[in-house]
XYZ file of C-alpha atoms in Angstrom:
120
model
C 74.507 114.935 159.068
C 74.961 111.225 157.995
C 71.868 110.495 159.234
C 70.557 113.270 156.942
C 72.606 111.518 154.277
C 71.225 108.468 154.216
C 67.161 109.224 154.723
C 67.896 111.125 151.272
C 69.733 108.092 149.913
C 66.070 106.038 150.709
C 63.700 108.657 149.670
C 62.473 107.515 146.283
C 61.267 110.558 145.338
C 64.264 112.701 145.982
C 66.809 109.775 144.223
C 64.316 110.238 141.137
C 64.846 114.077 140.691
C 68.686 113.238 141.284
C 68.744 110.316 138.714
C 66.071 112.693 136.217
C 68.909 115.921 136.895
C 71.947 113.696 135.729
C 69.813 112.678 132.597
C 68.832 115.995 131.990
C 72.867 117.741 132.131
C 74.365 114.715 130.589
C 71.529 115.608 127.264
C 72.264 119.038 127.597
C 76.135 118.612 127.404
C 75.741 115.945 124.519
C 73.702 118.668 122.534
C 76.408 121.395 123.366
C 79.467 120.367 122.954
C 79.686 119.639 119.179
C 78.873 123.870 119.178
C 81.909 124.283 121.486
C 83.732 121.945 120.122
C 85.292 124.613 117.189
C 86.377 123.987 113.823
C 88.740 120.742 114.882
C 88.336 118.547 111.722
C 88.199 121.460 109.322
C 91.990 122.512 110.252
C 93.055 118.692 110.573
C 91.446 118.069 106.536
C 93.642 121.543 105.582
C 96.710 119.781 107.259
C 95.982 116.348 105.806
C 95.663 117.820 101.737
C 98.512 120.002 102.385
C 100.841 116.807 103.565
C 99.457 114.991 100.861
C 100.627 117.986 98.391
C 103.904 117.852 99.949
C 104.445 114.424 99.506
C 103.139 114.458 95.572
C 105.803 117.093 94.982
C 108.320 115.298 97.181
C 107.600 112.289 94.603
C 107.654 114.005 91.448
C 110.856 115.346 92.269
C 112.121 112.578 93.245
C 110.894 110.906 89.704
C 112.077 113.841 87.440
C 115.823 112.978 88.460
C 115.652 109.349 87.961
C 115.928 108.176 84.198
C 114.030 105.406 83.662
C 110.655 104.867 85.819
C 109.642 101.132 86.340
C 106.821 100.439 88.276
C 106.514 97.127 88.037
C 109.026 93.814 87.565
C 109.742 91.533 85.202
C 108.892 88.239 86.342
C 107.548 86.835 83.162
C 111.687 86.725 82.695
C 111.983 85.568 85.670
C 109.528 82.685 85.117
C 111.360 82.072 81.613
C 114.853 81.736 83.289
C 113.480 79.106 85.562
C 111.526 77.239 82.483
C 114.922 77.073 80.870
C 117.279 76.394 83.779
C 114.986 73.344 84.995
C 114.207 72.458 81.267
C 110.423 72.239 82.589
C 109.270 72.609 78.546
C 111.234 68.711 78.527
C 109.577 67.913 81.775
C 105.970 68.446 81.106
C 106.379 67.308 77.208
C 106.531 63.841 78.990
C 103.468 61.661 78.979
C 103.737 60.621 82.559
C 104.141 63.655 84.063
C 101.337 64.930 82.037
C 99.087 61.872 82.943
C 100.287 63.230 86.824
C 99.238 66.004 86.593
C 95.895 65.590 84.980
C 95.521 62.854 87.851
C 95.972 65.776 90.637
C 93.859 68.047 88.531
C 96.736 70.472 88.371
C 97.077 70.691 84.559
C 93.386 69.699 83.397
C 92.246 68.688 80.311
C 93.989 71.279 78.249
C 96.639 70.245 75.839
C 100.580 70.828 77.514
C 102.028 71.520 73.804
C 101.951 75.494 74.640
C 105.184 77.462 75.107
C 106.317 77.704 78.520
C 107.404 81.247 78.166
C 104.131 82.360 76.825
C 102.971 84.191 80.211
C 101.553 81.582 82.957
């Protein structure tokens, strides 16, 4: 019987049908599967666009009972606190500091008489 096993094992011709039989059932179950495969990705897009209706109305709700929506924060008064806290409008007025600045090309050539609250 091992004997039997191994003559096959060296017999070109029969490890060639072998090797050409694997290539042909692995093609054939690459071609079939995807038929028996089902409807898989047409259920998961239903549940997907159902969540995401869920969570709209979810959100809307949620928005309806609040009074005032903001979506975004004020840091321009933010920005203006700090201006007037650190008196930066003093600080940059200053020829040195200007001349500093234009030296590490922070501040370039453009004139530092602007308002400091104006929206950086």
């Amino acid at each position: 019987m091992i004997q039997f096993l191994v003559d096959k094992i060296h017999d070109a011709r029969f490890m060639t049908m072998l090797l050409a039989a694997i290539a042909v059932s692995a093609t054939a179950y690459t071609l079939i599967m995807p038929l028996l495969a089902g409807e898989g990705l047409a259920k998961r897009m239903k549940a997907v666009a159902s969540e995401r209706e869920r969570i709209r109305q979810r959100e809307r709700d949620r928005l309806s009972k609040t009074d005032k929506v903001s979506l975004r924060q004020t840091p321009k008064q933010l920005v203006s606190k700090v201006v007037e806290d650190f008196n930066l409008g003093k600080w940059l007025a200053q020829e040195a500091a200007r001349e500093k600045l234009i030296m590490a090309a922070i501040a370039g050539r453009r004139p530092t008489s602007h308002s400091c609250s104006s929206g950086w």
